[in-house]
Amino acid sequence: MKYKLYLILVLICASCVPNKKDSNEINIYSQRHYKVDEIQYKNFEELTGIKVNVTKANADELIQRMKNEGENSPADLFITVDVGKLWQGSDMNLFQKISDDFDYENIDPDLLDPNNFWVPLTYRSRVIVYSNDRVDKNELSTYEDLANEKWKNRLLVRSSSNAYNQALMSSLIANLGYEETSKWSEAVVSNFARDPKGSDRDQVKAIAAGQGDIAIVNSYYIGLLLSSEKEEEINAGKSVSVFFPNQGEDERGAHINVSGIAITKNAPNKENAIKLIKYLTSVNAQKTYVNNSYEYSVNPSVEPDEIVQKWGDFKKDPLDLNMLGIKRNDAIRIFDKTGWK
Ligand code: FE
């Protein structure tokens, strides 16, 4: 009798200790800023019954927050729009490795992290767009050629504080070296049509308004403009064409970056985190990305959206994507030194 009572007490106590593991939710710190994400999380919640909590902020703020929270961080997953920040997080020991036998649903091996700290969700290219009225396609060739003085007062691009530009500069340093990239940046700055300001979309609108003739922007923003509900945005999208640089036979290919995801070091809901990664890389969720955000799928069998297909296929720079983080400090030094605001 006494023994039975003891057993009951043990069972009651075990059930009243708050269990940090395997709760029915998941906490994401995300830098992504697109409508498609809400659709993805809602679908995942309906499918699994796991509640998705999202904290949105810029990547630097989220990294700082994870660092300050340390072991007690509620974050299970970190999502960015720049692989450089994923590399930085792994370098700061904020993530755990994703198991070597993790079964991705056919992710392009070129897009995977050789160190297994992050998983790509989508990829995008930082392309050149040009005015249909004032530029002939044959005038364009490479990122390097943007330094040519024929582009004087014609080139538009956002500020150097932006991670997309920092990633592009990092790729040039990795491919061309620090000195050559410094010279390139100096010449590019002297070609600016105006001081860098605004978003990628704003650069396209500036071409439509005649303030410049070419711009460096992420590919999907053209899809977002063309599918916008605002006439002004549709017209801006229609005023330009997309050009993938460095496509010649001896060229390395166009710069790409990935939006990706990592599991935090002490993820309280690790099992759920893995379920979400599997979901977001599944064929269904990949289709949802490409058709709503105009990004490219990390699964080669998932075709881009119709709008994006019209731009044609392109060759991707095969650089190890972690270089976009490793070369980041050098990139920022070049921006500062060459006066790219
Ligand atoms: Fe973006």
Coordinates of C-alpha atoms and ligand atoms in Angstrom, one line a residue:
M1 CA 0.0 0.0 0.0
K2 CA 2.7 2.4 1.0
Y3 CA 4.7 1.5 -2.1
K4 CA 1.7 2.2 -4.3
L5 CA 1.2 5.6 -2.8
Y6 CA 4.9 6.4 -3.4
L7 CA 4.6 5.4 -7.0
I8 CA 1.5 7.6 -7.5
L9 CA 3.3 10.6 -5.9
V10 CA 6.3 10.0 -8.2
L11 CA 4.0 9.9 -11.3
I12 CA 2.2 13.1 -10.3
C13 CA 5.4 15.0 -9.6
A14 CA 6.9 13.9 -12.9
S15 CA 3.9 15.3 -14.8
C16 CA 4.0 18.6 -12.9
V17 CA 7.7 19.4 -13.8
P18 CA 7.5 21.8 -16.7
N19 CA 9.0 20.0 -19.7
K20 CA 11.1 22.3 -21.8
K21 CA 11.4 19.7 -24.6
D22 CA 8.9 18.8 -27.3
S23 CA 6.3 21.4 -26.6
N24 CA 3.8 21.8 -29.4
E25 CA 5.3 25.0 -30.8
I26 CA 8.4 26.3 -32.5
N27 CA 10.1 29.7 -32.2
I28 CA 11.7 31.3 -35.3
Y29 CA 14.0 34.3 -35.4
S30 CA 13.6 35.4 -39.0
Q31 CA 15.0 38.1 -41.2
R32 CA 12.8 37.2 -44.1
H33 CA 10.4 40.0 -45.1
Y34 CA 8.1 38.5 -47.7
K35 CA 4.4 37.6 -47.6
V36 CA 5.0 34.0 -48.7
D37 CA 6.4 33.1 -45.3
E38 CA 3.0 33.6 -43.6
I39 CA 1.5 31.1 -46.1
Q40 CA 4.3 28.6 -45.4
Y41 CA 3.8 28.7 -41.6
K42 CA 0.1 28.6 -41.8
N43 CA 0.3 25.5 -44.0
F44 CA 2.8 23.9 -41.6
E45 CA 0.6 24.6 -38.6
E46 CA -2.4 23.0 -40.3
L47 CA -0.4 20.0 -41.3
T48 CA 1.3 19.3 -38.0
G49 CA -0.6 21.1 -35.3
I50 CA 2.7 22.7 -34.2
K51 CA 2.3 26.4 -33.5
V52 CA 4.8 28.7 -35.2
N53 CA 6.0 31.8 -33.4
V54 CA 8.0 34.3 -35.5
T55 CA 10.2 37.1 -34.2
K56 CA 11.1 39.3 -37.2
A57 CA 14.1 41.7 -37.2
N58 CA 17.2 42.3 -39.1
A59 CA 19.9 39.6 -39.0
D60 CA 22.4 41.6 -36.9
E61 CA 19.8 42.3 -34.3
L62 CA 18.7 38.6 -34.2
I63 CA 22.3 37.4 -33.9
Q64 CA 23.0 39.8 -31.1
R65 CA 19.8 38.7 -29.3
M66 CA 20.7 35.0 -29.6
K67 CA 24.1 35.8 -28.2
N68 CA 22.7 37.7 -25.3
E69 CA 20.1 35.1 -24.5
G70 CA 22.7 32.4 -24.5
E71 CA 21.5 28.9 -23.3
N72 CA 18.1 30.3 -22.4
S73 CA 17.3 31.6 -25.8
P74 CA 13.8 30.5 -26.8
A75 CA 14.8 30.5 -30.5
D76 CA 14.8 27.1 -32.3
L77 CA 15.6 28.3 -35.7
F78 CA 17.3 31.3 -37.4
I79 CA 16.3 32.3 -40.9
T80 CA 18.1 34.9 -43.0
V81 CA 18.1 36.3 -46.5
D82 CA 21.9 36.2 -46.7
V83 CA 24.2 33.3 -46.3
G84 CA 26.9 35.6 -44.9
K85 CA 24.8 36.0 -41.7
L86 CA 24.4 32.2 -41.5
W87 CA 28.1 31.8 -41.7
Q88 CA 28.6 34.5 -39.1
G89 CA 26.1 32.7 -36.7
S90 CA 28.0 29.4 -37.2
D91 CA 31.3 31.2 -36.6
M92 CA 29.9 32.6 -33.3
N93 CA 28.9 29.1 -32.2
L94 CA 25.2 29.9 -32.2
F95 CA 24.1 26.8 -34.2
Q96 CA 24.2 23.1 -34.0
K97 CA 25.2 20.9 -36.9
I98 CA 22.4 19.3 -38.8
S99 CA 22.8 15.5 -38.7
D100 CA 24.9 14.1 -41.6
D101 CA 22.1 11.6 -42.4
F102 CA 19.4 14.3 -42.6
D103 CA 17.4 13.5 -45.7
Y104 CA 16.8 16.6 -47.7
E105 CA 14.2 16.3 -50.5
N106 CA 16.6 16.7 -53.4
I107 CA 18.4 19.9 -52.6
D108 CA 21.0 20.9 -55.2
P109 CA 24.3 19.8 -53.6
D110 CA 26.0 23.0 -54.8
L111 CA 23.8 25.0 -52.5
L112 CA 24.5 23.0 -49.3
D113 CA 26.8 24.0 -46.5
P114 CA 29.9 21.8 -46.5
N115 CA 30.0 22.2 -42.7
N116 CA 26.3 21.3 -42.2
F117 CA 25.4 24.3 -40.1
W118 CA 22.6 25.7 -42.3
V119 CA 20.2 24.5 -45.0
P120 CA 19.2 26.6 -48.0
L121 CA 15.5 27.4 -48.5
T122 CA 15.6 29.4 -51.7
Y123 CA 18.2 31.1 -53.8
R124 CA 18.3 34.3 -55.8
S125 CA 20.7 36.1 -58.1
R126 CA 21.9 39.7 -57.8
V127 CA 21.4 40.7 -61.4
I128 CA 21.7 43.8 -63.6
V129 CA 18.4 45.3 -64.8
Y130 CA 18.5 47.8 -67.7
S131 CA 16.1 50.3 -69.2
N132 CA 14.3 48.9 -72.2
D133 CA 14.4 52.4 -73.8
R134 CA 18.0 53.5 -73.2
V135 CA 20.1 50.4 -73.1
D136 CA 20.9 47.7 -75.6
K137 CA 21.4 44.3 -74.1
N138 CA 24.7 43.9 -76.0
E139 CA 26.2 46.7 -74.0
L140 CA 26.1 44.5 -70.9
S141 CA 28.4 41.7 -70.0
T142 CA 29.9 41.3 -66.5
Y143 CA 29.9 42.8 -63.0
E144 CA 33.5 43.8 -63.8
D145 CA 32.2 45.9 -66.7
L146 CA 30.1 48.1 -64.5
A147 CA 33.4 49.9 -63.8
N148 CA 33.5 51.0 -67.4
E149 CA 33.1 54.7 -67.9
K150 CA 30.4 54.2 -70.4
W151 CA 28.1 53.9 -67.4
K152 CA 29.0 57.3 -65.9
N153 CA 26.0 58.9 -64.2
R154 CA 23.8 55.9 -65.3
L155 CA 24.2 53.2 -62.6
L156 CA 21.8 52.8 -59.7
V157 CA 22.3 50.7 -56.5
R158 CA 21.3 50.8 -52.9
S159 CA 23.6 51.6 -50.0
S160 CA 26.5 49.5 -48.8
S161 CA 24.9 48.8 -45.4
N162 CA 22.7 46.3 -47.2
A163 CA 23.6 42.6 -46.9
Y164 CA 22.9 41.9 -50.6
N165 CA 25.5 44.4 -51.7
Q166 CA 27.9 43.1 -49.0
A167 CA 27.5 39.6 -50.3
L168 CA 28.1 40.6 -53.9
M169 CA 31.3 42.5 -52.9
S170 CA 32.4 39.5 -50.9
S171 CA 32.0 37.3 -54.0
L172 CA 34.1 39.7 -56.0
I173 CA 36.9 39.7 -53.4
A174 CA 36.8 35.9 -53.4
N175 CA 37.0 35.7 -57.2
L176 CA 39.2 38.7 -58.1
G177 CA 41.2 39.5 -55.0
Y178 CA 41.1 42.4 -52.6
E179 CA 43.1 44.9 -54.7
E180 CA 41.3 44.4 -58.0
T181 CA 37.9 44.6 -56.2
S182 CA 39.0 47.8 -54.5
K183 CA 39.7 49.3 -57.9
W184 CA 36.5 48.0 -59.3
S185 CA 34.5 49.6 -56.4
E186 CA 36.1 52.9 -56.9
A187 CA 35.2 53.0 -60.6
V188 CA 31.7 51.8 -59.9
V189 CA 31.1 54.5 -57.3
S190 CA 32.3 57.1 -59.9
N191 CA 29.5 55.8 -62.2
F192 CA 26.7 56.3 -59.8
A193 CA 23.7 58.2 -61.1
R194 CA 23.0 59.4 -57.5
D195 CA 24.0 58.7 -54.0
P196 CA 22.8 55.2 -53.0
K197 CA 19.4 55.2 -51.3
G198 CA 16.2 53.3 -51.1
S199 CA 15.5 49.6 -51.6
D200 CA 16.1 47.3 -54.6
R201 CA 12.6 48.1 -55.8
D202 CA 13.3 51.9 -55.6
Q203 CA 16.3 51.5 -58.0
V204 CA 13.9 50.0 -60.6
K205 CA 11.4 52.8 -60.1
A206 CA 14.3 55.3 -60.6
I207 CA 15.1 53.7 -64.0
A208 CA 11.4 54.1 -64.9
A209 CA 11.6 57.7 -63.9
G210 CA 14.7 58.3 -66.0
Q211 CA 17.1 58.9 -63.1
G212 CA 19.5 56.2 -64.3
D213 CA 19.7 53.4 -66.9
I214 CA 20.9 50.3 -65.2
A215 CA 20.7 48.9 -61.6
I216 CA 22.0 46.1 -59.5
V217 CA 19.1 44.3 -57.8
N218 CA 17.9 40.9 -56.6
S219 CA 16.1 39.0 -59.3
Y220 CA 12.8 38.3 -57.5
Y221 CA 12.0 42.0 -57.0
I222 CA 11.3 42.2 -60.7
G223 CA 8.7 39.4 -60.3
L224 CA 7.3 41.2 -57.2
L225 CA 6.9 44.5 -59.1
L226 CA 5.3 42.9 -62.2
S227 CA 2.8 41.0 -60.0
S228 CA 2.1 44.0 -57.8
E229 CA -1.4 45.5 -57.3
K230 CA 0.0 49.0 -57.8
E231 CA 0.1 50.3 -61.3
E232 CA 3.2 52.4 -60.7
E233 CA 5.1 49.2 -59.6
I234 CA 3.9 47.2 -62.6
N235 CA 5.0 50.0 -64.9
A236 CA 8.4 50.1 -63.2
G237 CA 8.8 46.4 -63.7
K238 CA 7.8 46.6 -67.3
S239 CA 10.3 49.4 -68.0
V240 CA 13.3 47.1 -67.5
S241 CA 14.7 43.7 -68.5
V242 CA 16.8 41.3 -66.5
F243 CA 20.4 40.5 -67.4
F244 CA 22.5 37.7 -65.8
P245 CA 26.1 38.9 -65.7
N246 CA 29.2 36.8 -66.4
Q247 CA 27.5 34.2 -68.6
G248 CA 30.2 33.9 -71.3
E249 CA 31.9 30.5 -71.8
D250 CA 35.0 31.5 -69.8
E251 CA 33.0 33.4 -67.2
R252 CA 32.2 32.1 -63.7
G253 CA 28.5 32.8 -63.7
A254 CA 26.1 35.2 -62.0
H255 CA 26.4 35.9 -58.2
I256 CA 23.9 34.0 -56.1
N257 CA 22.9 34.2 -52.5
V258 CA 20.7 31.9 -50.5
S259 CA 18.0 32.5 -48.0
G260 CA 18.6 29.8 -45.4
I261 CA 17.8 28.3 -42.0
A262 CA 19.9 27.0 -39.0
I263 CA 19.0 25.2 -35.8
T264 CA 20.1 27.1 -32.7
K265 CA 22.7 25.6 -30.3
N266 CA 20.1 24.9 -27.5
A267 CA 16.9 24.7 -29.6
P268 CA 14.2 23.8 -27.0
N269 CA 12.0 22.2 -29.7
K270 CA 14.6 20.5 -31.9
E271 CA 12.3 17.8 -33.2
N272 CA 9.8 20.4 -34.3
A273 CA 12.6 22.4 -35.8
I274 CA 13.7 19.5 -38.0
K275 CA 10.1 18.9 -39.0
L276 CA 9.8 22.5 -40.2
I277 CA 13.1 22.4 -42.2
K278 CA 11.9 19.2 -43.9
Y279 CA 8.6 20.9 -44.6
L280 CA 10.1 24.1 -46.1
T281 CA 12.4 22.1 -48.4
S282 CA 9.7 19.7 -49.5
V283 CA 8.5 20.0 -53.1
N284 CA 5.2 21.5 -52.1
A285 CA 6.6 24.3 -50.0
Q286 CA 9.3 24.9 -52.6
K287 CA 6.5 25.5 -55.2
T288 CA 4.9 27.9 -52.7
Y289 CA 8.1 29.9 -52.5
V290 CA 8.7 30.2 -56.2
N291 CA 5.1 31.1 -57.1
N292 CA 4.8 33.7 -54.4
S293 CA 8.2 35.3 -53.9
Y294 CA 9.7 34.7 -57.4
E295 CA 12.9 33.2 -55.8
Y296 CA 14.5 30.1 -57.2
S297 CA 13.9 26.7 -55.7
V298 CA 16.8 24.8 -54.1
N299 CA 15.3 21.7 -55.6
P300 CA 16.3 21.6 -59.3
S301 CA 13.1 19.7 -60.2
V302 CA 10.9 22.7 -59.1
E303 CA 10.5 25.1 -62.0
P304 CA 10.6 28.8 -61.4
D305 CA 7.4 30.9 -61.7
E306 CA 6.3 31.7 -65.2
I307 CA 7.5 35.3 -64.9
V308 CA 10.9 34.2 -63.9
Q309 CA 11.1 31.4 -66.6
K310 CA 10.9 34.2 -69.2
W311 CA 14.3 35.5 -68.2
G312 CA 15.8 32.1 -69.2
D313 CA 18.3 29.8 -67.5
F314 CA 21.6 31.1 -66.2
K315 CA 25.0 29.9 -65.0
K316 CA 25.6 30.3 -61.3
D317 CA 28.9 31.4 -59.7
P318 CA 30.1 28.1 -58.1
L319 CA 31.9 29.8 -55.2
D320 CA 31.6 28.2 -51.8
L321 CA 28.7 30.2 -50.4
N322 CA 30.4 30.5 -47.0
M323 CA 32.9 32.9 -48.7
L324 CA 30.1 35.5 -48.7
G325 CA 30.5 35.6 -44.9
I326 CA 34.2 34.9 -44.7
K327 CA 35.0 37.9 -46.9
R328 CA 32.4 40.2 -45.3
N329 CA 34.8 42.4 -43.3
D330 CA 37.0 42.9 -46.3
A331 CA 33.9 43.9 -48.3
I332 CA 32.9 46.5 -45.7
R333 CA 36.5 47.9 -45.7
I334 CA 36.3 48.3 -49.5
F335 CA 32.9 50.1 -49.3
D336 CA 34.2 52.5 -46.7
K337 CA 37.5 53.1 -48.5
T338 CA 35.9 53.8 -51.9
G339 CA 33.1 56.0 -50.7
W340 CA 30.2 53.7 -51.5
K341 CA 27.7 55.2 -49.0
Ligands
FE1 FE 14.8 40.9 -50.2

